[in-house]
Coordinates of C-alpha atoms and ligand atoms in Angstrom, one line a residue:
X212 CA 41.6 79.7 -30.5
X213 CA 40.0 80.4 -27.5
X214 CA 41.5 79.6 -24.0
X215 CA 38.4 78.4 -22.0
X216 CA 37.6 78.2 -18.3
X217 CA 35.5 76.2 -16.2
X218 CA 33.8 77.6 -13.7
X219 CA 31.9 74.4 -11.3
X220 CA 29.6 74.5 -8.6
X221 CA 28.3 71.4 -6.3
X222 CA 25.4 70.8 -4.5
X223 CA 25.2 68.1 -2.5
X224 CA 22.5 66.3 -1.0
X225 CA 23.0 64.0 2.6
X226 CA 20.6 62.0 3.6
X227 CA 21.0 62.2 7.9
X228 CA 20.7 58.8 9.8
X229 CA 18.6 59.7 12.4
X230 CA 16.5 56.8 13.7
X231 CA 12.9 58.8 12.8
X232 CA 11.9 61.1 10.0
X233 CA 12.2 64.7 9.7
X234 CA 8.6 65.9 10.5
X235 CA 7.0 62.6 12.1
X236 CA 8.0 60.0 13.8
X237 CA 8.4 57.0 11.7
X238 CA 11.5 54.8 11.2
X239 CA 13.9 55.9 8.6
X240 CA 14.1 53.0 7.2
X241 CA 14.6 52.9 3.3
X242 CA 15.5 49.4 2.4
X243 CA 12.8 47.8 4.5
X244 CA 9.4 46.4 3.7
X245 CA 8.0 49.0 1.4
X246 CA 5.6 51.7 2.3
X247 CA 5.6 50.2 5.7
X248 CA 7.5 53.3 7.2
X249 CA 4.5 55.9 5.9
X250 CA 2.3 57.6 8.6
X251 CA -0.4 60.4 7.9
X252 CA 2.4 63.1 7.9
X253 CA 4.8 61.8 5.8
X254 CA 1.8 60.8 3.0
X255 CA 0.4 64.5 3.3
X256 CA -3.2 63.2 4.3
X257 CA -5.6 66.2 5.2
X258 CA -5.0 67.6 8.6
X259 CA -1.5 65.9 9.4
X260 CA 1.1 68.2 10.6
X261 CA 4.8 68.2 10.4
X262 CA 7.4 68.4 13.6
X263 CA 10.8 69.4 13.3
X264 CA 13.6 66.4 14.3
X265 CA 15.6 68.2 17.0
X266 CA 18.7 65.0 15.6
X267 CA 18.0 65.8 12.6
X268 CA 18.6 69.6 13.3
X269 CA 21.8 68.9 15.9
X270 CA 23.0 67.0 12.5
X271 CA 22.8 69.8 10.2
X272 CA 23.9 72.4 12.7
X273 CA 27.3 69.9 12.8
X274 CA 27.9 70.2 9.4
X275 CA 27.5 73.7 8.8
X276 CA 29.9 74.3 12.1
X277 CA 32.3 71.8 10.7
X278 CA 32.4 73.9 7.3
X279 CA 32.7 76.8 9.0
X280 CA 29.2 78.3 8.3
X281 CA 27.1 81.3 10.2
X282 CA 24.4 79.4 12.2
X283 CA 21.6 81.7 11.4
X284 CA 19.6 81.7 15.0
X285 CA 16.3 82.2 13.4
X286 CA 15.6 80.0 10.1
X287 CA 12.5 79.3 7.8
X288 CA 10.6 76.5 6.2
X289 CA 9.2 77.0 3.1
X290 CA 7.6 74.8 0.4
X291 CA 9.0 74.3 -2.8
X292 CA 5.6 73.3 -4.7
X293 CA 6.1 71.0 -7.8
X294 CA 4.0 67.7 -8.8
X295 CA 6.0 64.2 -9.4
X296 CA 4.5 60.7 -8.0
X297 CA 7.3 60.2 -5.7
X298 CA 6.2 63.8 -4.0
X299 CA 2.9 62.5 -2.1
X300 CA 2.5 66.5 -0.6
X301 CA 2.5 67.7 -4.3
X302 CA 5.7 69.8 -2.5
X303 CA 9.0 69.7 -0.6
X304 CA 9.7 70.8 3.0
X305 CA 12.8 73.1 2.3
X306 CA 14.6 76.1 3.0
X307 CA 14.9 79.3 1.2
X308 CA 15.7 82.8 2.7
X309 CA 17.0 82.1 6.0
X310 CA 18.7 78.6 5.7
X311 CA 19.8 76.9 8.9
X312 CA 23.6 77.5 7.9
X313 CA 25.3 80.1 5.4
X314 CA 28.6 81.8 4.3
X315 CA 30.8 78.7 5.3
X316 CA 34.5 77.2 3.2
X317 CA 35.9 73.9 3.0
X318 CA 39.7 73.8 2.3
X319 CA 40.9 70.9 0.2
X320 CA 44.0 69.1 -0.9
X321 CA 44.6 69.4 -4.9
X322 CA 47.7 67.6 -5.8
X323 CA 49.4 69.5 -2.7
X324 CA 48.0 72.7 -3.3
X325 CA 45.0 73.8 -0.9
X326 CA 41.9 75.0 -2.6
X327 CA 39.0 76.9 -0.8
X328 CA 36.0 76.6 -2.1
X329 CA 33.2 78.8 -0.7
X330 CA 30.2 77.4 1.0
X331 CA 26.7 79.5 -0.3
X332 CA 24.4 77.5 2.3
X333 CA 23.5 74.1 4.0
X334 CA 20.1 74.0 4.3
X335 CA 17.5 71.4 5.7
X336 CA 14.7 69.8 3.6
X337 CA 13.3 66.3 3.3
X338 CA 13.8 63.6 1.1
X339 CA 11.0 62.2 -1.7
X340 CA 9.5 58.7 -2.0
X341 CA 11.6 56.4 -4.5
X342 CA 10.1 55.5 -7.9
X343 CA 11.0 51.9 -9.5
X344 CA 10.6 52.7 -13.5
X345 CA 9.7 48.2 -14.4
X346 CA 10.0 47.2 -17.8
X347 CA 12.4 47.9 -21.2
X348 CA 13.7 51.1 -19.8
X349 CA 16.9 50.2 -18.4
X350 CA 15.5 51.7 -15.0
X351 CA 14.6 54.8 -16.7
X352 CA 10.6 56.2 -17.1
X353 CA 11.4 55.6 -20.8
X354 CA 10.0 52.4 -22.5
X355 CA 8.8 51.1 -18.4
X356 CA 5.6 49.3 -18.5
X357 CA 5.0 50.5 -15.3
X358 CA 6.4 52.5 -12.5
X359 CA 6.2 50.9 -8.4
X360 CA 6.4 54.0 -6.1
X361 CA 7.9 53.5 -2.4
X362 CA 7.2 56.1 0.2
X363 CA 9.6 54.5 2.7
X364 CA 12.5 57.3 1.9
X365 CA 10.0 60.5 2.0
X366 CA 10.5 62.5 4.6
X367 CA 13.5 61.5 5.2
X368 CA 16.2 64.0 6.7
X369 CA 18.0 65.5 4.0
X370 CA 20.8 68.2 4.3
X371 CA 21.9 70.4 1.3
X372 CA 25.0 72.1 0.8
X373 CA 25.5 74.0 -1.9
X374 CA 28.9 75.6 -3.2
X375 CA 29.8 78.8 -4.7
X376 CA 31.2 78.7 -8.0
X377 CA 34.8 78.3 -7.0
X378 CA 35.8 74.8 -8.4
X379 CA 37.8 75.3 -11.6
X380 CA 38.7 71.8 -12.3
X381 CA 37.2 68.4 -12.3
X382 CA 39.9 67.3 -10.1
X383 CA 39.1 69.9 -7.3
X384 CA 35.8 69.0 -7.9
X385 CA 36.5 65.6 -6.9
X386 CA 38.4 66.6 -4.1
X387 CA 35.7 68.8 -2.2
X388 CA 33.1 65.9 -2.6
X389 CA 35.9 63.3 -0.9
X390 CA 36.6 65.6 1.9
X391 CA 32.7 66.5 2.5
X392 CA 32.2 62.6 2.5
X393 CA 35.2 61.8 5.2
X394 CA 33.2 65.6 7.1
X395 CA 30.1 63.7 6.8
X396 CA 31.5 60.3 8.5
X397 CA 33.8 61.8 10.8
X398 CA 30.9 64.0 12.3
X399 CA 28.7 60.8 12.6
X400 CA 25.5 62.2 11.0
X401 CA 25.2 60.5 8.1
X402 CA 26.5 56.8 6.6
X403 CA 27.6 59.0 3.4
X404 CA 27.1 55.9 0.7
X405 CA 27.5 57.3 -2.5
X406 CA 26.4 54.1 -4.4
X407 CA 23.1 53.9 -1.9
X408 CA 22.4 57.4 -2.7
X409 CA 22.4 58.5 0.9
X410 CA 25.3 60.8 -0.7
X411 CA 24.7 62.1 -4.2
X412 CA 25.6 65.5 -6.1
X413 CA 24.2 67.7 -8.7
X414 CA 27.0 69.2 -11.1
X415 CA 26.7 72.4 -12.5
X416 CA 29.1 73.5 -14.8
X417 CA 30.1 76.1 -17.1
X418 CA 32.9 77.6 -19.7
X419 CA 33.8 81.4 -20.1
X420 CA 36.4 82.4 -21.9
X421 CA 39.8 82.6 -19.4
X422 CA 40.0 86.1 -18.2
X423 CA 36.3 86.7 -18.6
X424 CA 34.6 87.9 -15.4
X425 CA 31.0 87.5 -16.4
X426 CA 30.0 83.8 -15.3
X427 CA 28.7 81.2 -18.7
X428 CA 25.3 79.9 -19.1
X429 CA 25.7 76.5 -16.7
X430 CA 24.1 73.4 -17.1
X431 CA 23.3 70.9 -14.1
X432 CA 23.6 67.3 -14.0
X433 CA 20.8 65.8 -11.4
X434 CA 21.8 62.8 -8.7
X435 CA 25.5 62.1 -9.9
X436 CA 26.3 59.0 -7.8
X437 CA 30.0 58.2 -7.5
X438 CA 33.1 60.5 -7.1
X439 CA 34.7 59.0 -10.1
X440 CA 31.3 60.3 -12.0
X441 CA 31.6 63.4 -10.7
X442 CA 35.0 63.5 -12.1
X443 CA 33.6 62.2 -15.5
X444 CA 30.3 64.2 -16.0
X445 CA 32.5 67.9 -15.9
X446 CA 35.1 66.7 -17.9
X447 CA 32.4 65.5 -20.3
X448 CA 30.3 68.6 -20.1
X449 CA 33.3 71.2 -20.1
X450 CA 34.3 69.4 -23.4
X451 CA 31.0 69.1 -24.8
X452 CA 29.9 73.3 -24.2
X453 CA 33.6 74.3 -25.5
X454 CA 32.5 72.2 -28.6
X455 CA 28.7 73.8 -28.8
X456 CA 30.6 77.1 -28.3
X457 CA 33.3 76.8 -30.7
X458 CA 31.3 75.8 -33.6
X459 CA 28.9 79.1 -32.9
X460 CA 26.0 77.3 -30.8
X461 CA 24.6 78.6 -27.3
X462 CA 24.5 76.5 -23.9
X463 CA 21.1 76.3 -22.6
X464 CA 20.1 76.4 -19.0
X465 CA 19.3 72.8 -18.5
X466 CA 19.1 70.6 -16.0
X467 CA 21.0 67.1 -17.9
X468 CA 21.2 63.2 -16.9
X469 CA 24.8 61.4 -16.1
X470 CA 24.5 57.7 -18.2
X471 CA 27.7 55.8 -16.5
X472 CA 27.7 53.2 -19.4
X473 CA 27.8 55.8 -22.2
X474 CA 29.5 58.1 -20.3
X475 CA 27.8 61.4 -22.0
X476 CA 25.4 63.2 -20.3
X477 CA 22.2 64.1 -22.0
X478 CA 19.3 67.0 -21.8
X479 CA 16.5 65.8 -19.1
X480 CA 14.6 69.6 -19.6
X481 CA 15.2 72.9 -19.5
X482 CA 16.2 74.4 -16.1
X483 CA 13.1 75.4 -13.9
X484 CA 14.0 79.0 -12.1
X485 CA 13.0 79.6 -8.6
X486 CA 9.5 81.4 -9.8
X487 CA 8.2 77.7 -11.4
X488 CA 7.9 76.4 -8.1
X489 CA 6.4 79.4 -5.9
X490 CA 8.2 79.0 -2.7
X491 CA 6.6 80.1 0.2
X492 CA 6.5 80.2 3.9
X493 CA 5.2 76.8 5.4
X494 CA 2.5 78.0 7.1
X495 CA 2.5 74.5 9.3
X496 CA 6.0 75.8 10.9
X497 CA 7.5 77.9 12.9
X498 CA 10.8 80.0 12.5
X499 CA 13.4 77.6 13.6
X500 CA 15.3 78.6 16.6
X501 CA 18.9 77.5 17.1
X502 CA 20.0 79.5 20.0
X503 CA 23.4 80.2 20.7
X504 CA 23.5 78.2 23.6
X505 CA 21.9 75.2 22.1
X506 CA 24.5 75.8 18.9
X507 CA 27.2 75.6 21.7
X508 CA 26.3 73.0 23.6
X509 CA 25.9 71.2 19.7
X510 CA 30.1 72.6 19.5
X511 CA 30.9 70.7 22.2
X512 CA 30.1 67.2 20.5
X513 CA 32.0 67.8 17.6
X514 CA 34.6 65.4 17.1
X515 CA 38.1 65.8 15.5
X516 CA 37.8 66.7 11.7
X517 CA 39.8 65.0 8.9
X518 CA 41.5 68.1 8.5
X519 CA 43.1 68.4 12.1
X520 CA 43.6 64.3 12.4
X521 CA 46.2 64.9 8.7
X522 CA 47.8 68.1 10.5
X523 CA 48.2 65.7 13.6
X524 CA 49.5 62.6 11.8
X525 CA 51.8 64.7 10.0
X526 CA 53.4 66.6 13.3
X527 CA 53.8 62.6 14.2
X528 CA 56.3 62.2 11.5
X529 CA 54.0 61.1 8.8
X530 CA 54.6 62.7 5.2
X531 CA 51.3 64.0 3.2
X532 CA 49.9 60.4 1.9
X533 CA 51.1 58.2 4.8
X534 CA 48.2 61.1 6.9
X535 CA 46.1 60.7 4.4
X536 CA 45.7 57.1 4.2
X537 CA 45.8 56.9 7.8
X538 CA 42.6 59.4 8.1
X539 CA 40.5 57.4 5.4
X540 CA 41.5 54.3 7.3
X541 CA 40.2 53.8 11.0
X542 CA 41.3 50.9 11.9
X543 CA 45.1 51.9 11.1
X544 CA 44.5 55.4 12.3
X545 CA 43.1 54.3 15.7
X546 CA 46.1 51.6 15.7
X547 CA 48.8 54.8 14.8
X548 CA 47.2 56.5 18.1
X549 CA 48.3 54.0 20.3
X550 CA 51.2 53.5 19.6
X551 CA 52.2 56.9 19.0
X552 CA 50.4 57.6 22.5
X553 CA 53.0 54.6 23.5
X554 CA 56.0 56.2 22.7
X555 CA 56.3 54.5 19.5
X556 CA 57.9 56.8 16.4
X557 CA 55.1 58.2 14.1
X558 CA 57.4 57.8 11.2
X559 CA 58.4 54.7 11.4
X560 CA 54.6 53.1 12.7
X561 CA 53.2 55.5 9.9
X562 CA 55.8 53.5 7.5
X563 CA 54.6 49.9 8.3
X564 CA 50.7 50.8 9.0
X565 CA 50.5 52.3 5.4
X566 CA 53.2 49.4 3.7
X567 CA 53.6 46.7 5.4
X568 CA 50.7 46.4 7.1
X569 CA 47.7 47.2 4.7
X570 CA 49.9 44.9 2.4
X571 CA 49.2 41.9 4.6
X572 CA 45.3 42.6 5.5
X573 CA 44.9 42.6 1.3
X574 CA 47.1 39.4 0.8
X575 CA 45.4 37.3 3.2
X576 CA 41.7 39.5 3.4
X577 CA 41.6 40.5 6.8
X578 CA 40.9 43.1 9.3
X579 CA 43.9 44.1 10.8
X580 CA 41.2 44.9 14.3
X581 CA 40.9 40.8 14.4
X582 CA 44.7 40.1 13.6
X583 CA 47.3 39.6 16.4
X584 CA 48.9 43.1 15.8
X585 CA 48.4 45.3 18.6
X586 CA 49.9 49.1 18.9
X587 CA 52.2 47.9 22.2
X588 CA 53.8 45.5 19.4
X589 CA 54.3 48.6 17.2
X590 CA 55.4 50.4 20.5
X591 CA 58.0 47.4 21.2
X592 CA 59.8 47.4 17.2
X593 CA 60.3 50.8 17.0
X594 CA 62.3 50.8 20.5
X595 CA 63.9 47.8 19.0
X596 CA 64.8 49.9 16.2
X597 CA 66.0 52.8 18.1
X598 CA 68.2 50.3 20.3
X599 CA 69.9 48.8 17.0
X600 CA 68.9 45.4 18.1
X601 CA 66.9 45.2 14.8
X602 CA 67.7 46.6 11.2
X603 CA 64.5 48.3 9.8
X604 CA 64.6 45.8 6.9
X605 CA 64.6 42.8 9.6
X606 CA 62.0 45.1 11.5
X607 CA 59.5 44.7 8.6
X608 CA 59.8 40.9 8.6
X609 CA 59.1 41.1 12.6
X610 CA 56.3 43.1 11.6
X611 CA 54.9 40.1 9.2
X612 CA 55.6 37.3 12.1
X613 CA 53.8 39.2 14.5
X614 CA 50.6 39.5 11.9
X615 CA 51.2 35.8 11.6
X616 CA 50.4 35.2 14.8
X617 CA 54.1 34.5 16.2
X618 CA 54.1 36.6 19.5
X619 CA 55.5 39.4 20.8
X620 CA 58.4 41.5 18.0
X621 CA 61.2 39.9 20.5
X622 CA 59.7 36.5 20.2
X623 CA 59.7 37.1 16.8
X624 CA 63.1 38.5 16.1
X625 CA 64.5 35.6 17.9
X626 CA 62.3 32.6 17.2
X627 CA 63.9 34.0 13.2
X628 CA 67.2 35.1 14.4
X629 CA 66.8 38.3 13.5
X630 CA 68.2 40.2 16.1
X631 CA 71.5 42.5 15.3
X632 CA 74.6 42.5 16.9
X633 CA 75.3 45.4 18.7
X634 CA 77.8 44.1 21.2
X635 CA 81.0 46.5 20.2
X636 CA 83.5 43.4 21.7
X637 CA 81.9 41.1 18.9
X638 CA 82.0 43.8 16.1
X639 CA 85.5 44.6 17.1
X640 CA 87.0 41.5 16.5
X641 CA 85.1 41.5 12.8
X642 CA 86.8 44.8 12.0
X643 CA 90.0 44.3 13.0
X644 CA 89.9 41.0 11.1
X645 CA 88.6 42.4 8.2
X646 CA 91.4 45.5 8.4
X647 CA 94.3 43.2 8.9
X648 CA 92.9 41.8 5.6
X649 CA 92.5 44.9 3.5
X650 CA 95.6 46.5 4.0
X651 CA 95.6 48.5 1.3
X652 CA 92.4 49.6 1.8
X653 CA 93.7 51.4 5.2
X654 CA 96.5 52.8 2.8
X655 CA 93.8 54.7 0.6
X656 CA 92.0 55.7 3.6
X657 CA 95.0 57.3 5.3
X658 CA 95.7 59.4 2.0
X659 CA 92.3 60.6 1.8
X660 CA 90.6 58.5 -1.0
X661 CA 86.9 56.8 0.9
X662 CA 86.1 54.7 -2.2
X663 CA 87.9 51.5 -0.1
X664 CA 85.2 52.2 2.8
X665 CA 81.8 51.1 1.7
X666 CA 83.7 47.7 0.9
X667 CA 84.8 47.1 4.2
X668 CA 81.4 47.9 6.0
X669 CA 80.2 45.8 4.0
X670 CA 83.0 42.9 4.3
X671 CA 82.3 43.5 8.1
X672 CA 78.5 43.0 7.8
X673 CA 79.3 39.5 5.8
X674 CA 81.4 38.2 8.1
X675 CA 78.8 38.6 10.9
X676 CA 75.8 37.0 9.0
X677 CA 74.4 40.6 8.0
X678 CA 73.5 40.9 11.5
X679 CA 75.9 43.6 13.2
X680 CA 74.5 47.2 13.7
X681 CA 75.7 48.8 10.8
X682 CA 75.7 52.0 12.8
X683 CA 78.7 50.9 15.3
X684 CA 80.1 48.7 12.3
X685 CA 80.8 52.5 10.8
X686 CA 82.0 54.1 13.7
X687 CA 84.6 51.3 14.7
X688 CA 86.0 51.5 11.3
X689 CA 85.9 55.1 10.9
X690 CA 88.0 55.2 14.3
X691 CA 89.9 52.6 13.5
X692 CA 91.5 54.4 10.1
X693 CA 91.4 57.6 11.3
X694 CA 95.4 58.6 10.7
Ligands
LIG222 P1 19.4 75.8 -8.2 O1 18.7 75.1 -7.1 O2 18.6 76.5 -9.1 O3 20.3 74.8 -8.9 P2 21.3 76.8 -6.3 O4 21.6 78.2 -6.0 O5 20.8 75.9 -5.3 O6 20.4 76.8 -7.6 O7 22.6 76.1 -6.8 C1 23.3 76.6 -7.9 C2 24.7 75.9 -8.0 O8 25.2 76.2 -9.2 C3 25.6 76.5 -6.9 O9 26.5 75.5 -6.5 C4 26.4 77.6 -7.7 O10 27.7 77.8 -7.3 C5 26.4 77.0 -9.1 N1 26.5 77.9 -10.2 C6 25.8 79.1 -10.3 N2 26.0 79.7 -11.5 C7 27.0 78.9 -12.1 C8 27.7 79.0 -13.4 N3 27.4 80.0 -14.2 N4 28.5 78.1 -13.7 C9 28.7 77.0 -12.8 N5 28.1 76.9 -11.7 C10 27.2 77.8 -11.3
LIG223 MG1 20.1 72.8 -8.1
LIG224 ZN1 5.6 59.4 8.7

């Protein structure tokens, strides 16, 4: 049997929030009343002429400096020319040779191993109308009665980026499209909602034989709406052409549809090549300039990446996931900056944000931003910690008090009696009671056997209500049968 390969490669569409359109000025505004947001540009009408959105290309020129891209100084416009009701131009505003951004990477986590995965191009185009398909086909244009068209979303600012074929597994695949969604948010550009489509990918995916250079014929599924169907439509499709293959059939270019309910994906029509849809120059634009000042001044305004906020959170202390969940998390990660910028111990704030913490705001269905916890509280138990005045089992009940609403940690600890011992006159006397008990214990000591010593920590501990610093409860008693 053969050993097959997949060989996977994303594009991905963003829709940019910028308040007007790409090439006119109306509202982007996609949910409201529709065709309300239509002007003479955006419906093609004779005569009507586009203008660039300098947002909308400060938003792209972001994305491709955040994945590392060439900023080409001098890009092009073309039209891609295809008819659909949704399209009211009868073409798309796009890019072709000379994209705004090429020859960019995007590193990803995989199970602790980091992935690169090539960037071909993020280019700048605009967005169609919306088509409502009314009737028995289960929102498809099969079986509708009728089909409503909304022009509210054309023209819209839309950013492509398109991968190499570098993803191997559904998993990575996964992966890239979660790290470009935290890019996306983190850079501001974009609200990135996969289930509102303002984030959506197109699979492409194909099997060779493992060792084989030459690439397999792929197929592409369209508009792939959720990471999770990402994740399902290549599994599905590398299963489904290793089938095809195996039983002595051929993949066909085609260009396929993701059903969630069935999970399969099925054949929508063959795959149209460049030449079906006649690109050429927009003759209604200019060459785009991005100068290299303007591309600097864009640098400036970039703010910290996912990438460097993990690396940062895991210098605090933080192990792998702790970062993680911290960077996909605002609220805590903003509440981790504080205190850490408060003195407080990454570890041990990273430890209760991630545990303790998120724990709480799901049990009782609140933001942590409107409960009591604030990072000088944070600041506060870890120098309790660090002190000994609290063990960091009673630290994590402080912790719960406080989100309750009970004050400050030492209100807490005390208002609960939680506070540890750590006066050495007190924890004296426990020890040498407890020794004077447990003679034989010293006796096994003395010759060497430390079985007998655990015990008497522990008898110490119980003697002084579980509240003694276990660290000087050790350290007396090691002292104290030292022969
Ligand atoms: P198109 O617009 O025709 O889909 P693009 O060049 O925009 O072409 O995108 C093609 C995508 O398909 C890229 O992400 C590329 O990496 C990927 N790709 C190309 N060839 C293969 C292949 N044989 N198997 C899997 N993915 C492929
Ligand atoms: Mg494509
Ligand atoms: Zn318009």
């Amino acid at each position: 049997m053969t050993d097959w390969e997949a060989v996977i490669g994303l594009e991905t569409h963003v829709e940019l929030s910028t308040r007007s359109k790409m090439f006119c000025s109306c509202p982007v505004d996609v949910d409201g009343l529709p065709n309300a947001a239509c002007c003479p540009v955006c419906l093609a009408l004779p005569g009507a002429l586009p203008v660039p959105n300098e947002k909308a290309i400060e938003g792209i020129v972001k994305i491709g400096l955040a994945l590392d891209c060439e900023i080409n100084e001098s890009s092009l416009f073309y039209r891609k020319n295809y008819f659909y009701p949704d399209l009211p131009k009868n073409y798309q505003i796009s890019q072709y040779t000379f994209p705004v951004c090429e020859h960019g990477e995007l590193e990803v986590d995989v199970d602790g191993t980091t992935k690169t995965v090539g960037i071909t191009r993020v280019h700048m185009e605009e967005d169609t109308g919306k088509s409502t398909h009314v009737g028995d086909g289960d929102g498809r244009i099969h079986d509708a009665d009728h089909t409503l068209l909304d022009f509210n979303r054309a023209g819209v600012p839309l950013v492509e980026v398109v991968t190499e074929p570098d993803i191997r597994t559904s998993e990575e695949a996964r992966a890239y499209g979660a790290e470009l969604q935290r890019i996306v948010l983190a850079l501001g550009v974009s609200d990135a909602k996969l289930e509102a489509g303002s984030m959506r990918f197109d699979v492409n995916v194909s099997v060779r034989p493992r060792g084989r250079e030459e690439l397999g014929t792929r197929t592409e599924t369209k508009n792939v709406n959720s990471l999770r169907s990402v994740q399902r439509t290549i599994d599905f499709e590398i299963d489904r052409q290793i089938k095809v293959l195996e039983s002595g059939g051929t993949i066909r270019q085609e260009t396929r549809h993701w059903n969630e309910n069935t999970g399969v994906t099925t054949s929508m029509r063959s795959k149209e090549e460049s030449e079906d849809y006649r690109y050429f120059q927009d003759p209604d634009l200019l060459p785009l300039e991005v100068t290299q000042r303007w591309q600097d001044e864009i640098k400036e305004t970039i703010p910290e990446l996912p990438a460097q906020r993990r690396e940062r959170y895991i210098a605090a202390g933080t192990d792998d996931v702790t970062a993680g969940v911290l960077v996909d998390n605002g609220e805590l990660g903003a509440l981790f900056d504080e205190a850490v910028d408060g003195g407080a111990s990454g570890r041990s704030v990273g430890i209760w944000l991630t545990g303790e913490v998120v724990a709480y705001s799901r049990r009782n269905d609140i933001h942590i931003a409107d409960s009591p916890l604030a990072a000088v509280h944070l600041v506060e138990l870890t120098t309790m910690v660090d002190e000994g005045k609290l063990s960091s089992s009673a630290a994590k009940e402080v912790l719960i008090g406080v989100l309750d609403g009970g004050g400050s940690p030492s209100d807490v600890a005390e208002a609960k009696d939680l506070l540890q011992v750590s006066d050495t006159g007190a924890i004296e006397a426990a020890v040498d009671q407890v020794l004077s008990q447990n003679p034989d214990a010293i006796e096994k000591i003395s010759a060497g056997d430390m079985k007998p010593f655990g015990f008497l920590v522990g008898q110490v501990m119980r003697n002084m209500g579980g509240k003694a610093d276990p660290k000087i409860v050790q350290q007396l008693l090691r002292d104290r049968t030292a022969s």
